[in-house]
Short mmCIF file of C-alpha atoms and ligand atoms in Angstrom, two decimals:
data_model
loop_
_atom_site.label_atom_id
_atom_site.label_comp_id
_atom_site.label_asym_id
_atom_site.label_seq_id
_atom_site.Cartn_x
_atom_site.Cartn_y
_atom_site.Cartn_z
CA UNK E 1 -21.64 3.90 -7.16
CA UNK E 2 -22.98 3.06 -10.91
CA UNK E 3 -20.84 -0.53 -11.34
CA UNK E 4 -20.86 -1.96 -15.12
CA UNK E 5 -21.01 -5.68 -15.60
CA UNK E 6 -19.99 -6.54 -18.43
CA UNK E 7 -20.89 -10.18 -19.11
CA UNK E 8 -23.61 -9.27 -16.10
CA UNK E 9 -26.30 -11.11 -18.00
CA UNK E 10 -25.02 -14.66 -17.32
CA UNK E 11 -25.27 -16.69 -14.36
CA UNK E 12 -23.44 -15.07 -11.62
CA UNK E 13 -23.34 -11.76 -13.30
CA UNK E 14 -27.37 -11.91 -12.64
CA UNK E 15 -27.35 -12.52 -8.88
CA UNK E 16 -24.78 -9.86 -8.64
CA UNK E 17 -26.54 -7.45 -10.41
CA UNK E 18 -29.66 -8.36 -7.52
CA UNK E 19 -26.73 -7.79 -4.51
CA UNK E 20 -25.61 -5.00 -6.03
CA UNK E 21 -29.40 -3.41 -6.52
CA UNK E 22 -30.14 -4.22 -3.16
CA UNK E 23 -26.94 -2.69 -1.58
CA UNK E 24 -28.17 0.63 -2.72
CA UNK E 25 -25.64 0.76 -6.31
CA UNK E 26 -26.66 1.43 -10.21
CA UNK E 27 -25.56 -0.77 -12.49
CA UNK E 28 -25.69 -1.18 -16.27
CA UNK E 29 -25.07 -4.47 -17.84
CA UNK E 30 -23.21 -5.07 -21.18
CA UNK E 31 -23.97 -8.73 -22.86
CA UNK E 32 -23.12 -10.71 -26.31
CA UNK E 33 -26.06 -13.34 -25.10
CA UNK E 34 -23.27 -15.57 -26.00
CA UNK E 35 -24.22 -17.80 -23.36
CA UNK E 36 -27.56 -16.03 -21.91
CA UNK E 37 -30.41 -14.18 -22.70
CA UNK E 38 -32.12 -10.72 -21.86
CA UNK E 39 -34.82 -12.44 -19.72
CA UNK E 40 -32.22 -13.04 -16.92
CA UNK E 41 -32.33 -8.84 -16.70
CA UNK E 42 -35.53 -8.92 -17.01
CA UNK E 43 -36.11 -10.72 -13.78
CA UNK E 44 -33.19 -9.36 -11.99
CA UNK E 45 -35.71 -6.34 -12.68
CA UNK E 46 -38.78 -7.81 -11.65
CA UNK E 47 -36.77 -9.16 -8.33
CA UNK E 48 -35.40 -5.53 -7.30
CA UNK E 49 -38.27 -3.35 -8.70
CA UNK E 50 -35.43 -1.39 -10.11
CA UNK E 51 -34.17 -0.76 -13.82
CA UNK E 52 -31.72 -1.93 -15.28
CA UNK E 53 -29.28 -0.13 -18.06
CA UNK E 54 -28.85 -3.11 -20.57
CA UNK E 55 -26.45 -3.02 -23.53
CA UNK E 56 -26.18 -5.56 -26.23
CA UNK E 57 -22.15 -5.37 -26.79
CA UNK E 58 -19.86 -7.33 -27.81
CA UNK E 59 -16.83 -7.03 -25.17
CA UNK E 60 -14.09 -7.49 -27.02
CA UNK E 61 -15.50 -3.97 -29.47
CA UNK E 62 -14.54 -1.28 -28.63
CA UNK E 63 -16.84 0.36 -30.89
CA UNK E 64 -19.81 -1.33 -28.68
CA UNK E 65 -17.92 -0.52 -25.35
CA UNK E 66 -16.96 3.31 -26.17
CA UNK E 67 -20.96 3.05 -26.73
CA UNK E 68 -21.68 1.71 -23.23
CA UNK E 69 -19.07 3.80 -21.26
CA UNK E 70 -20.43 6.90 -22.65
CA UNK E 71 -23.98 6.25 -21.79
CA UNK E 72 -23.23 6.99 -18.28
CA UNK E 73 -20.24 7.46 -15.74
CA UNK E 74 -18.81 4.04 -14.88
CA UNK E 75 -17.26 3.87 -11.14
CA UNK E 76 -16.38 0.23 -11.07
CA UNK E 77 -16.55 -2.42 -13.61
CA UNK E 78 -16.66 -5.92 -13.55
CA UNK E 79 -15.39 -8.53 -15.65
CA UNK E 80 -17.64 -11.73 -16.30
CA UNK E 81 -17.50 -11.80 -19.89
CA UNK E 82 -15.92 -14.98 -20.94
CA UNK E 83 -16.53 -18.05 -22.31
CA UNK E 84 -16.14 -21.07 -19.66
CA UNK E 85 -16.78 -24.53 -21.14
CA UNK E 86 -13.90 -26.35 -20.43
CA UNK E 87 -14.46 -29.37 -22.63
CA UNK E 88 -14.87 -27.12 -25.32
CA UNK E 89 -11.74 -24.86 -25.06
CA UNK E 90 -9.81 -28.43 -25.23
CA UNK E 91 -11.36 -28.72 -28.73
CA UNK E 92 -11.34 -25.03 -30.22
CA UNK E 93 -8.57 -23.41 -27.70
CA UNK E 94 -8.02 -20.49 -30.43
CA UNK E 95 -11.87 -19.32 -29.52
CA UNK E 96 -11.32 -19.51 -26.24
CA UNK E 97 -8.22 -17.80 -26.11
CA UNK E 98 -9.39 -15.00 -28.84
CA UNK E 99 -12.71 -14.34 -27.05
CA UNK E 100 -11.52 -13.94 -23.44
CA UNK E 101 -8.04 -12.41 -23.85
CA UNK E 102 -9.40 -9.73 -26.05
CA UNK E 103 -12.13 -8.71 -23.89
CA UNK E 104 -9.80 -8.11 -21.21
CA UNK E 105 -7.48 -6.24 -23.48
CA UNK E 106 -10.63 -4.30 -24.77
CA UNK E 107 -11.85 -3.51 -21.50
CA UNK E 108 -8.65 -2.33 -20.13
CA UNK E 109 -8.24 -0.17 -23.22
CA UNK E 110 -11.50 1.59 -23.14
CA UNK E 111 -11.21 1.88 -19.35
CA UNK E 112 -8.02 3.65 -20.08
CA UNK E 113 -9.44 6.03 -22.51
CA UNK E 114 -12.46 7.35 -20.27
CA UNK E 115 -10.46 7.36 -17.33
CA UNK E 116 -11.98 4.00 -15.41
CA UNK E 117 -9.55 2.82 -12.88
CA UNK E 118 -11.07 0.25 -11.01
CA UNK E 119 -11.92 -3.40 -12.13
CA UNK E 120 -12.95 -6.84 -10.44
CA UNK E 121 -12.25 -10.17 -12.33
CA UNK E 122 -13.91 -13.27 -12.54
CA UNK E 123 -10.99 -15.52 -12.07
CA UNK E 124 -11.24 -19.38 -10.48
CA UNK E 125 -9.94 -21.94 -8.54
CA UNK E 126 -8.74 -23.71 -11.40
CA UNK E 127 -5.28 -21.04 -11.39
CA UNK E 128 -4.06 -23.23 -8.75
CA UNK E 129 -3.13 -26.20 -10.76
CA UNK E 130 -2.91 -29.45 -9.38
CA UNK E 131 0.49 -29.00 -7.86
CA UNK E 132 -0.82 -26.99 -4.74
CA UNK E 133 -2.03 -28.73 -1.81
CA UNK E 134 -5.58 -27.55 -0.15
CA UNK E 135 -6.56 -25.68 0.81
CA UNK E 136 -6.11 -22.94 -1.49
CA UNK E 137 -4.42 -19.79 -0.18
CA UNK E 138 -3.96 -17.15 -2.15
CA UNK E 139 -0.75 -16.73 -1.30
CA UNK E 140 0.50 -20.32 -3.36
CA UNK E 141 1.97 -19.84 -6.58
CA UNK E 142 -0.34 -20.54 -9.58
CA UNK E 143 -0.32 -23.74 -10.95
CA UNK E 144 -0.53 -25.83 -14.56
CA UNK E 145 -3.66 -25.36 -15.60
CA UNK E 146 -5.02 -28.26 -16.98
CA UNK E 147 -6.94 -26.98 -20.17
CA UNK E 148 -7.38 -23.99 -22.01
CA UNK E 149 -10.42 -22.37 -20.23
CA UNK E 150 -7.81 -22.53 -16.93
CA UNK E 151 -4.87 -20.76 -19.24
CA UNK E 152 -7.18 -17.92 -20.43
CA UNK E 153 -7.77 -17.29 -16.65
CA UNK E 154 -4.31 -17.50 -15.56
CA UNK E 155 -3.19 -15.48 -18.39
CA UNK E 156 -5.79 -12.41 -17.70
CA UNK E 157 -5.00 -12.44 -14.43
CA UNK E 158 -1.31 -11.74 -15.14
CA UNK E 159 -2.51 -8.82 -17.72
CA UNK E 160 -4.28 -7.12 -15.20
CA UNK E 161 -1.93 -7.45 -12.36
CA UNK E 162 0.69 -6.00 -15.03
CA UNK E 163 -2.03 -3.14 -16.05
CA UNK E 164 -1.85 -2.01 -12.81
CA UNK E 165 1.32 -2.12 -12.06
CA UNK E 166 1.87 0.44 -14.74
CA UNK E 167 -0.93 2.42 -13.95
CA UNK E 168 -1.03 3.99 -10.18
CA UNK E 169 -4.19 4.83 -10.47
CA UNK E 170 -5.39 1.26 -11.18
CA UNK E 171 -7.32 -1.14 -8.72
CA UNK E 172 -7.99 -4.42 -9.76
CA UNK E 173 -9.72 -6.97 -7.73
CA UNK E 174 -9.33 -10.95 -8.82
CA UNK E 175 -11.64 -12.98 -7.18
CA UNK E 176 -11.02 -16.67 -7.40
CA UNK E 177 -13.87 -18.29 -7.75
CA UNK E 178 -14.32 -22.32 -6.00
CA UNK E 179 -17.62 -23.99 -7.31
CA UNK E 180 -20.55 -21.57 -7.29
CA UNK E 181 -24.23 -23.66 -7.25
CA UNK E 182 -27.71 -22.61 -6.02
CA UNK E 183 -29.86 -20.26 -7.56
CA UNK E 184 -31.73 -16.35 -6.40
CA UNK E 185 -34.36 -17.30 -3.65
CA UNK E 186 -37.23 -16.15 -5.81
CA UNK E 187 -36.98 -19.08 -8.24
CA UNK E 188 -36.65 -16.10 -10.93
CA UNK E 189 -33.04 -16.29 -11.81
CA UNK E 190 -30.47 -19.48 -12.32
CA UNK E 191 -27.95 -21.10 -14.25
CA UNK E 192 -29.11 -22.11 -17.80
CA UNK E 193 -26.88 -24.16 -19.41
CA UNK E 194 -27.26 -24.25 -23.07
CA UNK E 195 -26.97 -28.20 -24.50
CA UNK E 196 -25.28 -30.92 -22.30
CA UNK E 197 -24.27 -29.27 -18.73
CA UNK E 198 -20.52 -29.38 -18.18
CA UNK E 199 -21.17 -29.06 -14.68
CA UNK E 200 -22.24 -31.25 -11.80
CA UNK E 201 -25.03 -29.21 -10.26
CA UNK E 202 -27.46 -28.36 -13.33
CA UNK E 203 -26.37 -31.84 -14.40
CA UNK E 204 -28.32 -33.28 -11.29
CA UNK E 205 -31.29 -30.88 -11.41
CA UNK E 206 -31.68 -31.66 -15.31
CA UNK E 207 -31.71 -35.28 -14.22
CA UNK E 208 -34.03 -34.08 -11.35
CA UNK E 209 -36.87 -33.03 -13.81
CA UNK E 210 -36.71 -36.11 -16.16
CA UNK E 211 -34.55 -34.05 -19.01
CA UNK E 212 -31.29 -36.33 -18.51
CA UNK E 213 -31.57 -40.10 -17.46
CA UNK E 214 -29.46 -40.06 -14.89
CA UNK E 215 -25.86 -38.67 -13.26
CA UNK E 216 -22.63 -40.47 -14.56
CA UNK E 217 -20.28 -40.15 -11.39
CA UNK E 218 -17.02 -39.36 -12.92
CA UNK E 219 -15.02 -42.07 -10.59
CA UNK E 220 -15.38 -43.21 -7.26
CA UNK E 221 -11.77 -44.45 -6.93
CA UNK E 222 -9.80 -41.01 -5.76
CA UNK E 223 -7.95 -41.65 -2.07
CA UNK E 224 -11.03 -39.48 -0.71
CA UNK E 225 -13.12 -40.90 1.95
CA UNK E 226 -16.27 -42.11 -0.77
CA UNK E 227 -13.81 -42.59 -3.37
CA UNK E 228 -15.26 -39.63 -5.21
CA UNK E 229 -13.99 -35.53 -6.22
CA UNK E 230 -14.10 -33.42 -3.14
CA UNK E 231 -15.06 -29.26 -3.85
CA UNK E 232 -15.54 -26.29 -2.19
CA UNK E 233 -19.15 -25.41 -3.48
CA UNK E 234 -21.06 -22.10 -2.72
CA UNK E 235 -23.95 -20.83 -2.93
CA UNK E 236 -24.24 -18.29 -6.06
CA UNK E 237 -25.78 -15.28 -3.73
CA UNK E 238 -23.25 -15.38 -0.92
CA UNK E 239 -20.66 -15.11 -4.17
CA UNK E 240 -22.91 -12.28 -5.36
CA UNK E 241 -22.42 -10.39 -2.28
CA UNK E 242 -18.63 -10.82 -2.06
CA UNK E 243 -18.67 -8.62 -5.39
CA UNK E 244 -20.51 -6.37 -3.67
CA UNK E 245 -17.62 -5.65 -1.37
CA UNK E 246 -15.17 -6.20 -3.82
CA UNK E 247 -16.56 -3.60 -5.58
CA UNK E 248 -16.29 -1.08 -2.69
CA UNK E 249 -13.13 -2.39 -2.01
CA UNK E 250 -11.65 -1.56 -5.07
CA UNK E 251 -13.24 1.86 -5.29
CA UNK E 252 -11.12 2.57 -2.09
CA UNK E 253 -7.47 0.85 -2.40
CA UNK E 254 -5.04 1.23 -5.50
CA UNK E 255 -2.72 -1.90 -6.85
CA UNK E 256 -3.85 -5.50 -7.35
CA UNK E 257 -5.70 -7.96 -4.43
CA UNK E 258 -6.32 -11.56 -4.74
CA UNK E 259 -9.45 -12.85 -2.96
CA UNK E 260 -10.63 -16.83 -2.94
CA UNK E 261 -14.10 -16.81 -2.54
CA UNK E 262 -14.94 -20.04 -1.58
CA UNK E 263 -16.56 -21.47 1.76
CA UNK E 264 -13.65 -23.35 2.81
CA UNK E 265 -16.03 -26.58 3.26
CA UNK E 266 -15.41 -29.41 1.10
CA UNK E 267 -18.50 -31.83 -0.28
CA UNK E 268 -18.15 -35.09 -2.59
CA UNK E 269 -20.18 -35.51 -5.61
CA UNK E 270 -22.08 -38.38 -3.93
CA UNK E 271 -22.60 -35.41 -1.14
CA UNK E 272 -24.15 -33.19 -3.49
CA UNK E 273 -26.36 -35.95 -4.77
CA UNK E 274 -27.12 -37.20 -1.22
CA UNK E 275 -28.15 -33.37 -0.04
CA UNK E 276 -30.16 -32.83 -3.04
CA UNK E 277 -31.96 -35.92 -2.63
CA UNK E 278 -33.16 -34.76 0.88
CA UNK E 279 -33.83 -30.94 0.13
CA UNK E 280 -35.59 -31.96 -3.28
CA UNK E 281 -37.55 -34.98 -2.37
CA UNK E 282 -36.00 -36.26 -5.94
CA UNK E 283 -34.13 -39.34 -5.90
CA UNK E 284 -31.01 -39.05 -8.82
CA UNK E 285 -30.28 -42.15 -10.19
CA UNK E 286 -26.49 -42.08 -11.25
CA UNK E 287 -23.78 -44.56 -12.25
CA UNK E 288 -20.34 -44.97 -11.88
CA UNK E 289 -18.19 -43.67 -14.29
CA UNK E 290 -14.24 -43.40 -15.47
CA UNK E 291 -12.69 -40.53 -14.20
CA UNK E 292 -12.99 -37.37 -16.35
CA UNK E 293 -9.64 -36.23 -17.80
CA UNK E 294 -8.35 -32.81 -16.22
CA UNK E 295 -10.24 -32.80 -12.84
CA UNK E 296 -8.18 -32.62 -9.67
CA UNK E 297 -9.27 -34.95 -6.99
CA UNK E 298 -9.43 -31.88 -4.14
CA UNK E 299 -9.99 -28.33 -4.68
CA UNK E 300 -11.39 -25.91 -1.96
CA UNK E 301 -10.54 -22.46 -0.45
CA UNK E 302 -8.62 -21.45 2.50
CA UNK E 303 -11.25 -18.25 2.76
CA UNK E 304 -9.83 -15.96 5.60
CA UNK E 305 -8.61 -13.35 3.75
CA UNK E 306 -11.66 -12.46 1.98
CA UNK E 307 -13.04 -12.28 5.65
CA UNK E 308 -10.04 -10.17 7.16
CA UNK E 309 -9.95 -8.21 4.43
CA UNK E 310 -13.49 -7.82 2.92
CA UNK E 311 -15.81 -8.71 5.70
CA UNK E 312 -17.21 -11.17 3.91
CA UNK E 313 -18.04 -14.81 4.46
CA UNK E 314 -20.18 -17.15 2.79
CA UNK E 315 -23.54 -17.75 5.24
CA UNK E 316 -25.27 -20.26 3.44
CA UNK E 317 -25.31 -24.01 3.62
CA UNK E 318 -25.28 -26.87 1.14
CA UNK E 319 -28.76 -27.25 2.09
CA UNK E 320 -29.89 -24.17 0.71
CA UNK E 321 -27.66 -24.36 -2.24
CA UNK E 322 -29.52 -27.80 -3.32
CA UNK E 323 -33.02 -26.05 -1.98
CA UNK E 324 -32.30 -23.35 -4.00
CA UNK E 325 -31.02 -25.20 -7.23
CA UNK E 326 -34.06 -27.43 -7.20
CA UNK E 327 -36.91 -24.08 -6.79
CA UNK E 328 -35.31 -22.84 -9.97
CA UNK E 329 -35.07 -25.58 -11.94
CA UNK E 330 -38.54 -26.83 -10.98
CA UNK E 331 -40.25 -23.59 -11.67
CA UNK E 332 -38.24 -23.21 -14.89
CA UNK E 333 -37.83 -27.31 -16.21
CA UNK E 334 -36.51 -25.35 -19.57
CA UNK E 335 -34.85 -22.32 -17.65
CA UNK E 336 -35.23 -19.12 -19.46
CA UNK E 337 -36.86 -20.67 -22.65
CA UNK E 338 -40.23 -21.38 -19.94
P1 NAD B 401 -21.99 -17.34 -18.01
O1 NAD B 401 -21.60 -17.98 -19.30
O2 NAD B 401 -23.36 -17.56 -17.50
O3 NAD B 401 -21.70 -15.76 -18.07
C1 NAD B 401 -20.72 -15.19 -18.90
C2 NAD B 401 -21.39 -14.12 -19.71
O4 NAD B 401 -20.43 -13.51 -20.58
C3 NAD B 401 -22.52 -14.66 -20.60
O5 NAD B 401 -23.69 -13.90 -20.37
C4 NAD B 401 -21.99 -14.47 -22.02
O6 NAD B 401 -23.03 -14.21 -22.94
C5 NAD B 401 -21.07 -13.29 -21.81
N1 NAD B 401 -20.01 -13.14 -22.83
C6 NAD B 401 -19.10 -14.05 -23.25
N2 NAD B 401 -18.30 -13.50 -24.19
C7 NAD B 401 -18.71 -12.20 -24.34
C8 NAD B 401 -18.29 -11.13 -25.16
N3 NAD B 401 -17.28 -11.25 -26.02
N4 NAD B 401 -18.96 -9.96 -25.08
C9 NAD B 401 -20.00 -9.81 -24.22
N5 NAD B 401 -20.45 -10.79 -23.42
C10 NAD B 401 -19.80 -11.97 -23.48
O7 NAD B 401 -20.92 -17.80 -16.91
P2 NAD B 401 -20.90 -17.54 -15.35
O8 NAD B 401 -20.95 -18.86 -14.69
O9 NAD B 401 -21.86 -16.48 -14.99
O10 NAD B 401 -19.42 -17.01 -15.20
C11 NAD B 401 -19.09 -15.64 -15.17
C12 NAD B 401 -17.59 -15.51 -15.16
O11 NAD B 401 -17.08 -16.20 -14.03
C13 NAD B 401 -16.92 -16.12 -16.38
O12 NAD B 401 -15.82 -15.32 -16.74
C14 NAD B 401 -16.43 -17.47 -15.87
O13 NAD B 401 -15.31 -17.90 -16.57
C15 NAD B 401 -16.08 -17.12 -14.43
N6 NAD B 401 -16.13 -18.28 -13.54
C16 NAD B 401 -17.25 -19.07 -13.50
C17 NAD B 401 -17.27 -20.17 -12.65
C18 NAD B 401 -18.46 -21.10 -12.62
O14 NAD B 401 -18.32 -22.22 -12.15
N7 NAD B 401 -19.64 -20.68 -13.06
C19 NAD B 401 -16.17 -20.46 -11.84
C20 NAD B 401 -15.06 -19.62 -11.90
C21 NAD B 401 -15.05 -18.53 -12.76
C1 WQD B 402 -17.61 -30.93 -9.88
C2 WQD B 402 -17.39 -32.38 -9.52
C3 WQD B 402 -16.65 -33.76 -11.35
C4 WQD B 402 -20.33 -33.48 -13.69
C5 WQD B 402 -15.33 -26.47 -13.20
C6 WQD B 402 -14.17 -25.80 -13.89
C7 WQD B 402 -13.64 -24.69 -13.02
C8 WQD B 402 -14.76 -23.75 -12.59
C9 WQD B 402 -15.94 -24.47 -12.02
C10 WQD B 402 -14.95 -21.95 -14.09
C11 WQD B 402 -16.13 -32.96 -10.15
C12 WQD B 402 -18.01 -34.20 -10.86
C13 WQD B 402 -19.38 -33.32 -12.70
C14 WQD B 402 -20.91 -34.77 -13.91
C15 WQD B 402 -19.56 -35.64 -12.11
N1 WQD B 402 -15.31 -23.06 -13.70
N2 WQD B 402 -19.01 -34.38 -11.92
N3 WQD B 402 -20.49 -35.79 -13.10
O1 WQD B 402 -14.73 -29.46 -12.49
O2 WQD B 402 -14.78 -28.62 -10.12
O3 WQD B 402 -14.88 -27.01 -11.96
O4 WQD B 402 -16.35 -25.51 -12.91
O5 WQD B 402 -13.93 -21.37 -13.80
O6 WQD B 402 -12.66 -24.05 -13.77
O7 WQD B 402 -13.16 -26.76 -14.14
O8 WQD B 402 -16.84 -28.42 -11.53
O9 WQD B 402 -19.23 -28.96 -11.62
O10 WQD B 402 -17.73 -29.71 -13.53
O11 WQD B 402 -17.52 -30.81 -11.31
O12 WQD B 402 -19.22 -36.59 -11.42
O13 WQD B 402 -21.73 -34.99 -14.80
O14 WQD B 402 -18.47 -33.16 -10.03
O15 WQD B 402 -15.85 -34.86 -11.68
O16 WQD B 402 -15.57 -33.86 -9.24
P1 WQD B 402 -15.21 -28.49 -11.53
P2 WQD B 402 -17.91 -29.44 -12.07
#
């Protein structure tokens, strides 16, 4: 199958691409840069041995995505292309909401005009609110989201779960994402933030190679068992490969399928910074902190359907996650600007 990701230049679109390579599929990749860079395909090439089909678009064109659908015949196409800081969609919610809305209602336009019927989405964990209990089955009702970034996904889910309930034809795949972490074996690929990392794993392997002082702990007073934010984290390759059947999963079924992908095991932040310390050799020095507004205190998946249903379970541990987190960011201290 020849799979477009659009987005696929980012950090999970990246290892996907790899899975995706390796499972025997074409791809071609459509990226803004936005939040990445051409390198990452670069190395996804150097990785596989294989080429890659890149387009510099802008998603929410459809001048630039006419341009990328008619290069070649598109089979399945997946949706990564968003923006995700969720500090900053509190403070500029209108960009947020602009840029990811309309490059789901640009996508699903163009689809509809070359005759593409099958999409997966990059949705999250965070459509669960914080008035469901974990873990997370799919099955819940969605929940408040507590910021914008949350809303966008909430809201494009219910677009393309309306999409194809018009359409007959359509197939659309929404995976949830939990808290994806780690990096391609290799060393080759990872996640990049640009500026001050939003998130706690780059966050501790910036601290790891002397670019940040050290880890503010964002409370240590929850009713958890260290006092600290529990989450379902997984490694970024075992996500990649649920796309892979997601993808050939949605070639074959019609109508609209939730899947949490998620590992169903959850790990405190002083976890992550205690398993890092031991696969890294790095001590993290980190404080105590107030609690960050927005974050729930649990979040993690109950995972079994994506197993049922997609044959698919994540197989690696926190151990490689940190393992992995730390070969990237050592070989790249600056990530792609090394
Ligand atoms: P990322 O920022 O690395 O990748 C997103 C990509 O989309 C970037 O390459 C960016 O340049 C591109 N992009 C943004 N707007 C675009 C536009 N208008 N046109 C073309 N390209 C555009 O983020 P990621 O971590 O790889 O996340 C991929 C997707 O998964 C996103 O939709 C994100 O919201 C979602 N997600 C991520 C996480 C996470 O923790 N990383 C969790 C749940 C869901
Ligand atoms: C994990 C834990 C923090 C940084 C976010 C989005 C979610 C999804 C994944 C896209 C929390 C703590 C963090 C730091 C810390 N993204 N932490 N110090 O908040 O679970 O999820 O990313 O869809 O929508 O909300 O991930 O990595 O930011 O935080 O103590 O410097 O680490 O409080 O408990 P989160 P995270």
């Amino acid at each position: 199958m020849r799979v477009l990701l659009a987005g696929g230049a980012g950090y999970i679109g990246s290892h996907t691409a790899v899975a995706l390579l390796e499972a025997g599929h074409d791809i071609v990749v459509a990226d803004n840069y936005a939040n990445s860079s051409a390198e990452a395909i670069r190395r996804v090439e150097e990785i596989t041995g294989k080429s890659v089909d890149l387009f510099e678009a802008d998603v929410t064109n459809h001048e630039d995505m006419r341009r990328v659908f008619d290069a070649k015949p598109i089979d399945v196409v997946i949706h990564f292309a968003g923006l995700k800081a969720v500090g900053e969609s509190v403070e500029k919610p209108v960009k947020y909401y602009r840029n990811n809305i309309d490059t789901t209602l640009t996508l699903l336009e163009v689809m509809a005009e070359k005759g593409v019927h099958n999409i997966v989405f990059s949705s999250s964990a965070t459509v669960y609110g914080d008035e469901n209990d974990v873990p997370y089955v799919e099955t819940m009702k969605k929940g408040s989201c507590t910021n914008p970034y949350g809303w966008t996904k909430s809201m494009m889910e219910q677009i393309f779960t309306d999409a194809a309930k018009a359409d007959p034809e359509m197939s659309v795949v929404l995976l949830r994402y939990f808290n994806p972490i780690g990096a391609h074996e290799s060393g080759l690929i990872g996640e990049d933030p640009q500026g001050i990392p939003n998130n706690l794993m780059p966050y501790i392997t910036q601290v790891a190679v002397g670019r940040r002082d050290h880890l503010t702990v964002f409370g240590d007073d929850y009713d958890t068992p260290d006092g600290t934010c529990r989450r379902d984290y997984i490694h970024v390759m075992d996500l990649a490969e649920g796309h892979v059947k997601a993808v050939e999963y949605a070639a074959e079924h019609k109508g609209t399928e939730i899947f949490n992908l998620g590992t169903g095991t959850p790990y405190s932040v002083l976890d992550i910074v205690k398993a890092f310390r031991k696969a890294s050799g790095v001590e993290i020095k980190y404080e105590i902190g107030p609690r960050r507004a927005g974050d729930v205190q649990d979040c993690w998946a109950d995972a079994t359907k994506a197993e049922k249903v997609l044959g698919w379970t994540a197989k690696r541990g926190i151990e490689d996650m940190c393992r992995d987190a730390w070969n990237w960011q050592s070989k790249n201290p600056n990530g792609y600007r090394d």
